[in-house]
PDB file of C-alpha atoms in Angstrom:
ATOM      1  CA  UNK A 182     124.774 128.504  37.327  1.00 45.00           C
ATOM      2  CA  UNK A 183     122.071 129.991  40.105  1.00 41.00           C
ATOM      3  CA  UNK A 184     124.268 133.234  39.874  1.00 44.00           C
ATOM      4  CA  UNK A 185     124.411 133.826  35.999  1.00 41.00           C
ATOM      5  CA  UNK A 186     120.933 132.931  36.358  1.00 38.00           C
ATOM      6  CA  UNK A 187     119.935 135.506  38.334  1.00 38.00           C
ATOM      7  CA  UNK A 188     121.689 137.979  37.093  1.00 46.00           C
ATOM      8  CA  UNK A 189     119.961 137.382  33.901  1.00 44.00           C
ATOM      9  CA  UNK A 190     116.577 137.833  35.594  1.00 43.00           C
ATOM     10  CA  UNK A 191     117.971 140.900  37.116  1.00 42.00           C
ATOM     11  CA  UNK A 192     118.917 142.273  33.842  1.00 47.00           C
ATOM     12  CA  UNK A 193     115.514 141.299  32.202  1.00 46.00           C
ATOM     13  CA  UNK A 194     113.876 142.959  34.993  1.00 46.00           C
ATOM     14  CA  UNK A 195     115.709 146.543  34.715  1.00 47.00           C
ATOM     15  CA  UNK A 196     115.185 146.420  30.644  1.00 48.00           C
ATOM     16  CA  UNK A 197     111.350 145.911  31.743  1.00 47.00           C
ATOM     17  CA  UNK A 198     111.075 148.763  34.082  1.00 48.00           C
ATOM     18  CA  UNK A 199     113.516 151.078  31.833  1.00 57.00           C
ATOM     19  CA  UNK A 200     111.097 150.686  28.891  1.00 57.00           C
ATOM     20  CA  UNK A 201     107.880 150.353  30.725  1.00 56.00           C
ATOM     21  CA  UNK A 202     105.214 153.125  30.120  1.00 56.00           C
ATOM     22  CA  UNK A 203     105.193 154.388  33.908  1.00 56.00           C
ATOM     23  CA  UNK A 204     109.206 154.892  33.727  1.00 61.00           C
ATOM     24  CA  UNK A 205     109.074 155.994  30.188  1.00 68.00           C
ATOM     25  CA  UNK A 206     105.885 159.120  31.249  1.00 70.00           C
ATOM     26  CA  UNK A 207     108.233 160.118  34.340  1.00 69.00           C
ATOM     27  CA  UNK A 208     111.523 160.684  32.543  1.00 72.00           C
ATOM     28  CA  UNK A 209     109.828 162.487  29.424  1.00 77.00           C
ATOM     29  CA  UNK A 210     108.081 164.711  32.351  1.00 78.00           C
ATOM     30  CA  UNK A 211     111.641 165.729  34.176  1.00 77.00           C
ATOM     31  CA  UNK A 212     113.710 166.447  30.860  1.00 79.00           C
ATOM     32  CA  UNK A 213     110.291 168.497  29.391  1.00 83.00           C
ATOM     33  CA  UNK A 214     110.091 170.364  32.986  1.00 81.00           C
ATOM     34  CA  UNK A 215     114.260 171.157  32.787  1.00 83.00           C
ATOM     35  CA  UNK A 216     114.089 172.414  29.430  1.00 85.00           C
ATOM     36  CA  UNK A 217     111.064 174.470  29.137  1.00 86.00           C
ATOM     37  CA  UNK A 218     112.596 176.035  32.229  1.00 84.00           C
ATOM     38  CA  UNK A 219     116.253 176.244  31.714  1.00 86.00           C
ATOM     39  CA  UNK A 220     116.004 177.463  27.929  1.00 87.00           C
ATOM     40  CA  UNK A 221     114.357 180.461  28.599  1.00 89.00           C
ATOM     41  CA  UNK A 222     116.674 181.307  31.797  1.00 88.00           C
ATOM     42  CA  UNK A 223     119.602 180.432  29.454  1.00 89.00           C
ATOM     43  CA  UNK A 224     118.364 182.153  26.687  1.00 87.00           C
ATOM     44  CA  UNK A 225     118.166 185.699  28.691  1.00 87.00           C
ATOM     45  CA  UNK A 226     121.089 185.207  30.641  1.00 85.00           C
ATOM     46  CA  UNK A 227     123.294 184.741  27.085  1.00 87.00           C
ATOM     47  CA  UNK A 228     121.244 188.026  25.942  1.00 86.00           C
ATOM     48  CA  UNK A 229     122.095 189.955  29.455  1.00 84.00           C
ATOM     49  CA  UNK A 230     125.498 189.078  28.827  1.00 81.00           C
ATOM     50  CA  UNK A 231     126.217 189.878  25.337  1.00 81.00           C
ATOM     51  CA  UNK A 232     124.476 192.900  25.599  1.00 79.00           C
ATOM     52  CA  UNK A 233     127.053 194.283  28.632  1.00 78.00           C
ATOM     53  CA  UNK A 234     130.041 196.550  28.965  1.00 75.00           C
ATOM     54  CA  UNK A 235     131.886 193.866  30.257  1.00 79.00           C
ATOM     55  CA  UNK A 236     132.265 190.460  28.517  1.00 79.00           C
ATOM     56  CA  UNK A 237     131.872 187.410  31.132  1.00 85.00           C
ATOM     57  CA  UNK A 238     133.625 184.585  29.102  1.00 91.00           C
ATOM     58  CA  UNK A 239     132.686 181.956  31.923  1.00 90.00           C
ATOM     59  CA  UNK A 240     129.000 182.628  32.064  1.00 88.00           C
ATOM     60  CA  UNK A 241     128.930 182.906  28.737  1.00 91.00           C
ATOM     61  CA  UNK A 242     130.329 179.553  28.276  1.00 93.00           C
ATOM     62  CA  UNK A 243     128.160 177.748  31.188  1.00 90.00           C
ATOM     63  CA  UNK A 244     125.491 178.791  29.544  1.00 90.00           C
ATOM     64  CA  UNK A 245     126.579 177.504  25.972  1.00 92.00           C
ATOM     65  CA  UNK A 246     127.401 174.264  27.769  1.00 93.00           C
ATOM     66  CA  UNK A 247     123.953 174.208  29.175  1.00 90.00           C
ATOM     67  CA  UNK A 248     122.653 175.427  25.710  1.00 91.00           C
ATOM     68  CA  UNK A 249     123.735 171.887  24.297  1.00 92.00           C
ATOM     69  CA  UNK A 250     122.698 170.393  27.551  1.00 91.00           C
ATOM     70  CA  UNK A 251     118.987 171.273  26.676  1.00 90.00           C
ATOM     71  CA  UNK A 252     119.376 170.783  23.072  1.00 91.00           C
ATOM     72  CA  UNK A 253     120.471 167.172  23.287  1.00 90.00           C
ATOM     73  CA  UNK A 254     117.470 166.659  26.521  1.00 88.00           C
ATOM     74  CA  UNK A 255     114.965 168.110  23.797  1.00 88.00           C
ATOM     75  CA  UNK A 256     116.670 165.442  20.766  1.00 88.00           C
ATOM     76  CA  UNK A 257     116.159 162.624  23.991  1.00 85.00           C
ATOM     77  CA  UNK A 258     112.486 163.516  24.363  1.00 84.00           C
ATOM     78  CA  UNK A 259     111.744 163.178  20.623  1.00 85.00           C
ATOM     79  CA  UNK A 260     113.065 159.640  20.238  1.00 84.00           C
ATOM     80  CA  UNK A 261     111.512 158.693  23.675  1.00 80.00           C
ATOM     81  CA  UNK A 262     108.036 159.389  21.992  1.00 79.00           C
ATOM     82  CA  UNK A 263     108.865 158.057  18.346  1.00 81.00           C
ATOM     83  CA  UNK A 264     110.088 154.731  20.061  1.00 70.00           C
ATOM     84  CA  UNK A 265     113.999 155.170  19.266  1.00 65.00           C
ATOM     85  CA  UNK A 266     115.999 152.832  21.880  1.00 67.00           C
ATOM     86  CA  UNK A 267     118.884 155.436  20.612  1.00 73.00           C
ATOM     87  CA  UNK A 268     117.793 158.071  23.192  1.00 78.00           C
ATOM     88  CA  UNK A 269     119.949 155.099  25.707  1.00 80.00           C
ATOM     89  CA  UNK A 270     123.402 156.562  24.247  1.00 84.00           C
ATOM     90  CA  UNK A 271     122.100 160.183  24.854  1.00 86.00           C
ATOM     91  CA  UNK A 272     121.478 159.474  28.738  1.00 84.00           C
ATOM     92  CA  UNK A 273     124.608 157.638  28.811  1.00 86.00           C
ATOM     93  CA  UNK A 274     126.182 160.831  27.017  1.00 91.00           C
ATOM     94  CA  UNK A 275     124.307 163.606  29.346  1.00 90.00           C
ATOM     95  CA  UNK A 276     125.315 161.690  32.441  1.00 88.00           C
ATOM     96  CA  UNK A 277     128.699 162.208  32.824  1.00 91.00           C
ATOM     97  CA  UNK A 278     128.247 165.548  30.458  1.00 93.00           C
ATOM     98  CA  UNK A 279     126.297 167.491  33.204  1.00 91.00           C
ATOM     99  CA  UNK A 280     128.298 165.899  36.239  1.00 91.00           C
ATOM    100  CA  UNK A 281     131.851 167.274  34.681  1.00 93.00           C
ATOM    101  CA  UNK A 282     131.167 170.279  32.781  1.00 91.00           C
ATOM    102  CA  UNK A 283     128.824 172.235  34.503  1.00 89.00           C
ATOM    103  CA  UNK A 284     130.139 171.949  38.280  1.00 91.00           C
ATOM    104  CA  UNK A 285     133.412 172.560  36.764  1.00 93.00           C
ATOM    105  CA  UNK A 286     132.387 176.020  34.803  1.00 92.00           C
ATOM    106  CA  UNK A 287     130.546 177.034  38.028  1.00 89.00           C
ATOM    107  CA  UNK A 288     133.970 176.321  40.237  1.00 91.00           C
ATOM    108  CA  UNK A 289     136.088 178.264  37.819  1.00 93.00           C
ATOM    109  CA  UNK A 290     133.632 181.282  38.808  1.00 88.00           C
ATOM    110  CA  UNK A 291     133.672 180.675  42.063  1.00 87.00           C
ATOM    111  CA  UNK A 292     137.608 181.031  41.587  1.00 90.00           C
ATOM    112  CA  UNK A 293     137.478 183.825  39.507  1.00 89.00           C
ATOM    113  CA  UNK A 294     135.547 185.703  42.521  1.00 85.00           C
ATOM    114  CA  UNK A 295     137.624 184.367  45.288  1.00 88.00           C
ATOM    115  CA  UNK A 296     140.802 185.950  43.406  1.00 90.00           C
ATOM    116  CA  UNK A 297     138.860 189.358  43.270  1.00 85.00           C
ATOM    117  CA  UNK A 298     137.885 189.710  46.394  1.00 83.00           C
ATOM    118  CA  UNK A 299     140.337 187.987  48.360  1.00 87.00           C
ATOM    119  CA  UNK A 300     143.666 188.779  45.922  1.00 88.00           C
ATOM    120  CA  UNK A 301     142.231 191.850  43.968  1.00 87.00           C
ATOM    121  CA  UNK A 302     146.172 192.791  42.928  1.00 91.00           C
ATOM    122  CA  UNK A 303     146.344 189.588  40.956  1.00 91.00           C
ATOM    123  CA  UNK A 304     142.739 189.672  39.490  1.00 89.00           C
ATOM    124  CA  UNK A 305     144.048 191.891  36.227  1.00 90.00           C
ATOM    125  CA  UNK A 306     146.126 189.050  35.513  1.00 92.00           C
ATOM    126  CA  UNK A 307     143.139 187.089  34.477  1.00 90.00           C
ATOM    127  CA  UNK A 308     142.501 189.139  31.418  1.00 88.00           C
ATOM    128  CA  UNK A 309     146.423 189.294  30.830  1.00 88.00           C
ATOM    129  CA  UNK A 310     147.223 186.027  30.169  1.00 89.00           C
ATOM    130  CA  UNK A 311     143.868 185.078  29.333  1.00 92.00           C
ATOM    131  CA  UNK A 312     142.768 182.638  32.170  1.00 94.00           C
ATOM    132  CA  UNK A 313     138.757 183.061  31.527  1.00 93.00           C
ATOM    133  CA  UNK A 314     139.692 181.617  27.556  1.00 94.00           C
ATOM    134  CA  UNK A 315     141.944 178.925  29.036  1.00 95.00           C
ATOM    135  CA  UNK A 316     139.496 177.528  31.913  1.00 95.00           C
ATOM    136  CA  UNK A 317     136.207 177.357  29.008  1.00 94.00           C
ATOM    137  CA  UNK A 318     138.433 175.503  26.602  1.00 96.00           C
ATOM    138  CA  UNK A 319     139.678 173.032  29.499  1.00 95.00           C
ATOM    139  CA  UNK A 320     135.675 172.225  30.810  1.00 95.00           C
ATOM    140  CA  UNK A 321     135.005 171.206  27.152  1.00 96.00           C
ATOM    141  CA  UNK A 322     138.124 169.018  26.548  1.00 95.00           C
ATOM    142  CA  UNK A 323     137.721 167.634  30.358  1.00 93.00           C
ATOM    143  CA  UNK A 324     133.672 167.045  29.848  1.00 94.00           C
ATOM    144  CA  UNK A 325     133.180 165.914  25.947  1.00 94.00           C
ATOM    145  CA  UNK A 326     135.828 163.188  25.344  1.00 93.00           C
ATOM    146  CA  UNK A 327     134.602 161.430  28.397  1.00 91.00           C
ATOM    147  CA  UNK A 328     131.056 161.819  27.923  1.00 91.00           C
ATOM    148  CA  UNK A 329     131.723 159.962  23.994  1.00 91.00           C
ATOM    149  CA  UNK A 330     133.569 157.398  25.719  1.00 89.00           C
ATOM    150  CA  UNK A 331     130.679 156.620  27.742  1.00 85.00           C
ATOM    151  CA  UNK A 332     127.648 156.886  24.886  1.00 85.00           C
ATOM    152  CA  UNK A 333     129.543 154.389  22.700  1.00 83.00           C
ATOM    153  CA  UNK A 334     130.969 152.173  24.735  1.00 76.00           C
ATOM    154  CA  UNK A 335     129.489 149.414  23.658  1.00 66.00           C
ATOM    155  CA  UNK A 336     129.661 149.729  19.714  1.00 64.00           C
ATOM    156  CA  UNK A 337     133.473 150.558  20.132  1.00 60.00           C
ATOM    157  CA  UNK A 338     133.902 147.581  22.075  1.00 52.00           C
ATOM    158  CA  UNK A 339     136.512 149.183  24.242  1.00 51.00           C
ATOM    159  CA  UNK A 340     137.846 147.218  27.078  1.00 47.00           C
ATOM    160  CA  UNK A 341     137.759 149.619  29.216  1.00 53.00           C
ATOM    161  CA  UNK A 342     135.813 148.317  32.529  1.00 55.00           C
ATOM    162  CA  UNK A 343     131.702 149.462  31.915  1.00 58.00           C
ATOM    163  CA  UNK A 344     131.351 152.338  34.461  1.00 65.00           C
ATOM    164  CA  UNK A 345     135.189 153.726  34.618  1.00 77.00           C
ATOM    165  CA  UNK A 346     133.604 157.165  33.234  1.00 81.00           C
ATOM    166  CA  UNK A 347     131.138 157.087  36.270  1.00 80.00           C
ATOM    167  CA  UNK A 348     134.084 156.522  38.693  1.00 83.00           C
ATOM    168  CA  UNK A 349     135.999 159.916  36.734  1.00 86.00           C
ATOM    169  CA  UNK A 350     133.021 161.895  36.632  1.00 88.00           C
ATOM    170  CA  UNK A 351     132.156 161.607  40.579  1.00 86.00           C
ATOM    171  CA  UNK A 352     135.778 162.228  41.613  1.00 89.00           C
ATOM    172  CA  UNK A 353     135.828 165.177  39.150  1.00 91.00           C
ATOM    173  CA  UNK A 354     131.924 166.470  40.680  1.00 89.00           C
ATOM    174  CA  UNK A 355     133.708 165.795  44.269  1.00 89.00           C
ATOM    175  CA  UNK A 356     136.992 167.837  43.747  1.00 91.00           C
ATOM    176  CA  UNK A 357     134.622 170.834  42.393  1.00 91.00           C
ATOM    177  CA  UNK A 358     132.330 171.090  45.065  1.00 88.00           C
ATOM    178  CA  UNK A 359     135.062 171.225  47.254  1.00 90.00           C
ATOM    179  CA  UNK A 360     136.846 173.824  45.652  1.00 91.00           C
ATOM    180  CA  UNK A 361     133.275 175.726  45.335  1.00 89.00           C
ATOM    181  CA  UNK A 362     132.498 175.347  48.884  1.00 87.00           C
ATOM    182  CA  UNK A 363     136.431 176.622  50.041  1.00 90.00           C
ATOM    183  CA  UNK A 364     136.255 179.812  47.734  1.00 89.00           C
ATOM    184  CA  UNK A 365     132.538 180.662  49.124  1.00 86.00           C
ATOM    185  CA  UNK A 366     133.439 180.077  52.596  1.00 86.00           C
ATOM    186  CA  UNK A 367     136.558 182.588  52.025  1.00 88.00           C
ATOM    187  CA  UNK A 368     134.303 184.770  50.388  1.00 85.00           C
ATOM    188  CA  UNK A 369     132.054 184.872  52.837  1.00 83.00           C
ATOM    189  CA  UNK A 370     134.688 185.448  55.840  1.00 84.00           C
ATOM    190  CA  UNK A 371     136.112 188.368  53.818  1.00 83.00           C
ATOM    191  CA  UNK A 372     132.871 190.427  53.310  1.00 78.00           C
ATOM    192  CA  UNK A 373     131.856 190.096  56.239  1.00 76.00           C
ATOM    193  CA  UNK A 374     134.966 191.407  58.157  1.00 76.00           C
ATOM    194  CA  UNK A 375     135.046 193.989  55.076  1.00 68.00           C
ATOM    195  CA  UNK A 376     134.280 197.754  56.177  1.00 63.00           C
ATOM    196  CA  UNK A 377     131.380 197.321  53.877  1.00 53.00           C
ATOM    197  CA  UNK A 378     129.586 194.812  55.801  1.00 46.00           C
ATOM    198  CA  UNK A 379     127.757 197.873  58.007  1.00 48.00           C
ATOM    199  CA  UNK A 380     126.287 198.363  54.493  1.00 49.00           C
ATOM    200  CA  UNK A 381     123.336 195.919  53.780  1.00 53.00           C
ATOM    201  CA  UNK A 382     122.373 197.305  50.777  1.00 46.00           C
ATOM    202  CA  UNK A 383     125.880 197.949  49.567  1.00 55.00           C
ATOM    203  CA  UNK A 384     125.261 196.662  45.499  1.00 61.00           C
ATOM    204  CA  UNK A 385     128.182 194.793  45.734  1.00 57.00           C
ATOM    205  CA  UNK A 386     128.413 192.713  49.099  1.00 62.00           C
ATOM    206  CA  UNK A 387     124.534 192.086  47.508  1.00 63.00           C
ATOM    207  CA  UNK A 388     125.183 190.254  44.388  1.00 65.00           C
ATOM    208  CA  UNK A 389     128.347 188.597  45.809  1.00 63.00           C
ATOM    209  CA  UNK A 390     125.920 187.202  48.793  1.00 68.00           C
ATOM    210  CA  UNK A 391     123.570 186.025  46.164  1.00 67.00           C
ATOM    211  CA  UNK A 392     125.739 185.003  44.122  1.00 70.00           C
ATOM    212  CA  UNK A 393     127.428 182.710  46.666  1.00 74.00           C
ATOM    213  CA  UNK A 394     123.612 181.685  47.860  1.00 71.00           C
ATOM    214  CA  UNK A 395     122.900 179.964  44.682  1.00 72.00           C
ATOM    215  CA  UNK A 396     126.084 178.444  44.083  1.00 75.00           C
ATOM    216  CA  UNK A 397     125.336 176.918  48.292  1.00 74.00           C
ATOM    217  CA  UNK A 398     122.406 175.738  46.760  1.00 72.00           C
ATOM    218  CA  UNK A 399     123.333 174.370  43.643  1.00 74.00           C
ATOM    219  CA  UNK A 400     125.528 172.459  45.546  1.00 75.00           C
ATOM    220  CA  UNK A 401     123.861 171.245  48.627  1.00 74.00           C
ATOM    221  CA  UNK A 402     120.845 170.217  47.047  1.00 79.00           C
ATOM    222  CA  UNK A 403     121.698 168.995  43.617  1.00 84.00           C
ATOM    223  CA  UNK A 404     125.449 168.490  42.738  1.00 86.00           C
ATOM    224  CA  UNK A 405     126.277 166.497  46.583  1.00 83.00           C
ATOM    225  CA  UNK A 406     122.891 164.066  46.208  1.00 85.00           C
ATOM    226  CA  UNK A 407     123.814 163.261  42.478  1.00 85.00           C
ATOM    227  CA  UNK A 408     127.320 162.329  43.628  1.00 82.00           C
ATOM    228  CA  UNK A 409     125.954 159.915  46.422  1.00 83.00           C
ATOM    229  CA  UNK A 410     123.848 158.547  43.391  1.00 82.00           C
ATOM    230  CA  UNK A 411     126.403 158.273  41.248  1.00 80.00           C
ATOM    231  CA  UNK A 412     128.668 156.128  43.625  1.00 74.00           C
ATOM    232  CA  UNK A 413     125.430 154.068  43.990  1.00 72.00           C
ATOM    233  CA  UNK A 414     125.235 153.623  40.783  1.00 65.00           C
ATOM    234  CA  UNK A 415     129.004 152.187  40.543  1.00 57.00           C
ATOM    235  CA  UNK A 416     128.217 149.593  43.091  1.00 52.00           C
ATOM    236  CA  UNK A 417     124.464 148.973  42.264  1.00 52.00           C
ATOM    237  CA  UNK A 418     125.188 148.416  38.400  1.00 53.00           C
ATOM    238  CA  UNK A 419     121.342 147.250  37.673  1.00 52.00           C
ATOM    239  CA  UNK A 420     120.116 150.169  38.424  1.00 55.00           C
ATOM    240  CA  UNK A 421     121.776 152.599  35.982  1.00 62.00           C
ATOM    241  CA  UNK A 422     118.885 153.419  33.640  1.00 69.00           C
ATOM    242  CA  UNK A 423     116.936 154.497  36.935  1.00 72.00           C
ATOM    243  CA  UNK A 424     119.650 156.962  38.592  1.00 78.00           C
ATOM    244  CA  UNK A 425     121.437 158.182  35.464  1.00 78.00           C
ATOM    245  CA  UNK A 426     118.018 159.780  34.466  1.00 81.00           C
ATOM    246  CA  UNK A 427     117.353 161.525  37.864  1.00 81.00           C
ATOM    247  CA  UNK A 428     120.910 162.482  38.184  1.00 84.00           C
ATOM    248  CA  UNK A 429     121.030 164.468  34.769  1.00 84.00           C
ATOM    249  CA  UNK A 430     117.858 166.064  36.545  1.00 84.00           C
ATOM    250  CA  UNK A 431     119.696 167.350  40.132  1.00 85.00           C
ATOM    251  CA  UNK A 432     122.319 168.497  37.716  1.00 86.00           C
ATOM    252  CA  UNK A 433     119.797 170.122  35.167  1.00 85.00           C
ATOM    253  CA  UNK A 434     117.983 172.410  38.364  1.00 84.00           C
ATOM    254  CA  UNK A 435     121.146 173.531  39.074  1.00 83.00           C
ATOM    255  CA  UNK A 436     122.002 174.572  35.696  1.00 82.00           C
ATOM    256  CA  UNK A 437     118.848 176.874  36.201  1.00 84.00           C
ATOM    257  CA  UNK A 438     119.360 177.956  39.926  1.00 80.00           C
ATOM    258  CA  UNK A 439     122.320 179.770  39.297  1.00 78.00           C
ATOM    259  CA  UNK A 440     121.432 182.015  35.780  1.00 83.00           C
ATOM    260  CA  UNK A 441     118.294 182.490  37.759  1.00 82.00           C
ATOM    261  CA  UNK A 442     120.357 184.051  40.928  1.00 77.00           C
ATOM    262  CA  UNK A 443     122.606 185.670  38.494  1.00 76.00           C
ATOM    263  CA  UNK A 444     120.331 187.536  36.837  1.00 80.00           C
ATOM    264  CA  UNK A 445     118.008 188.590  40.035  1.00 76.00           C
ATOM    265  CA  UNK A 446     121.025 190.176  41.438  1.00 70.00           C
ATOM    266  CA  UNK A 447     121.839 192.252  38.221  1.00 70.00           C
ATOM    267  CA  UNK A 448     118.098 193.096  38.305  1.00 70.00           C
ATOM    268  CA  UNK A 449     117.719 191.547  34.605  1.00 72.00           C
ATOM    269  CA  UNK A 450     115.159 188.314  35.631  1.00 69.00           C
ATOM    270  CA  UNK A 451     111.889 190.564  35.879  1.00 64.00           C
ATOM    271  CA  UNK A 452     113.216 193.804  34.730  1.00 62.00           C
ATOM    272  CA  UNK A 453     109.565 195.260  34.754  1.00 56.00           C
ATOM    273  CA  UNK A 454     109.851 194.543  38.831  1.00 53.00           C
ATOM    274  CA  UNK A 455     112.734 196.674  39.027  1.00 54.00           C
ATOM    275  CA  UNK A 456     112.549 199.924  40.176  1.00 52.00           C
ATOM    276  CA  UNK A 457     113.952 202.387  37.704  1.00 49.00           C
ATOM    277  CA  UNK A 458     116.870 205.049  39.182  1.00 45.00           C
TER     278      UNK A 458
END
């Protein structure tokens, strides 16, 4: 009796802080901060890309998925500040939405440079049988399903166990980094025993070191701390509405670290700072 108790006052005392003023100002400041940044990254990394000789299908699709990602942050903030308790189902949705499909499109890049530089005879193959097409289609039938699943939940009265999609989410965000940090480690070995390396301002060995920098980054500093929060999260369960906010924002600078990297190293961030040839 003392435990349901108390777990009622716990409960009361999360829905308290999760719709409190303070809590309310903070997480309409972090999703207004990610997307005034990230659209305008996004928006001139899709242009960069569409506008090239050479089609990148897998930055093209990150950056649709992150399209959506600030689309449905920017629907969140309007019914924080019209009083809509519906904006719950959106975090709910977002969480495991930015843990799965964005680490996942970034590994898939990370793979997609390991091949060329460390099995160049076998990169041709990737436009042959159409792996680019095949690895977009699988982050958004890997990342949407499950992010549904968690947003309703509750009205579909599944019986599911309430935070199984948390559990698949960090052992998906877990089996990426890994992958991302192998590939950029062998990436890293082979340029620098390359003949190039002699070469610091070789164009290539440039963007690939920048290119691997931000993905280091991305994943040292915001995909790795929102996986230790969201295995807190699993065993705290009180506490969701507090970390599932801050994770989506880890997750969110990331989604803007690495079109920001990208396009610095093709010279397309501040064009105007760019020394014409």
């Amino acid at each position: 009796m003392e435990d349901l108790f108390y777990n009622d006052t716990v409960k009361k005392n999360e829905t308290y802080l999760c719709r409190s003023y303070h809590f309310t100002v903070v997480i309409t400041t972090l999703d207004i901060s990610t997307v005034l940044i990230g659209l305008p990254v996004i928006a001139k990394l899709l242009w960069t890309t569409f506008h090239s000789k050479k089609t990148d299908v897998l930055n093209i699709n990150l950056a649709c998925f992150h399209t959506l990602q600030n689309m449905l942050s920017l629907l969140q903030i309007i019914l924080i500040l019209i009083n809509i308790d519906d904006h719950t189902k959106i975090t709910m949705f977002l969480f495991v939405y930015v843990l799965i499909g964005g680490p996942m499109n970034l590994s898939f890049i990370c793979l997609e440079r390991y091949i060329a530089v460390i099995h160049p005879t076998f990169y041709p193959l990737l436009k042959k049988y159409r792996c680019r097409e095949g690895c977009s289609l699988l982050v958004w039938l890997l990342a949407v399903p499950p992010s549904l699943m968690n947003a309703l939940s509750e009205d579909l009265h599944t019986s599911m166990e309430k935070g199984s999609m948390d559990i698949v989410a960090c052992i998906i965000l877990c089996l990426v980094v890994i992958v991302m940090l192998w590939s950029n480690i062998a990436i890293l070995i082979a340029l620098k025993n390359s003949p190039s390396s002699t070469d610091k301002q070789h164009p290539v060995k440039k963007r690939a070191f920048q290119t691997v920098r931000a993905i280091f980054i991305a994943s040292f500093l915001c995909y790795i701390p929102a996986g230790i929060m969201v295995k807190y999260k699993t065993v705290a369960r009180n506490s969701s509405c507090i970390i599932a906010p801050f994770c989506i924002f880890l997750v969110s600078i990331a989604s803007v670290v690495h079109p920001m990297f990208y396009l610095s190293a093709t010279g397309q961030l501040f064009p105007c700072l760019t020394p014409t040839k």
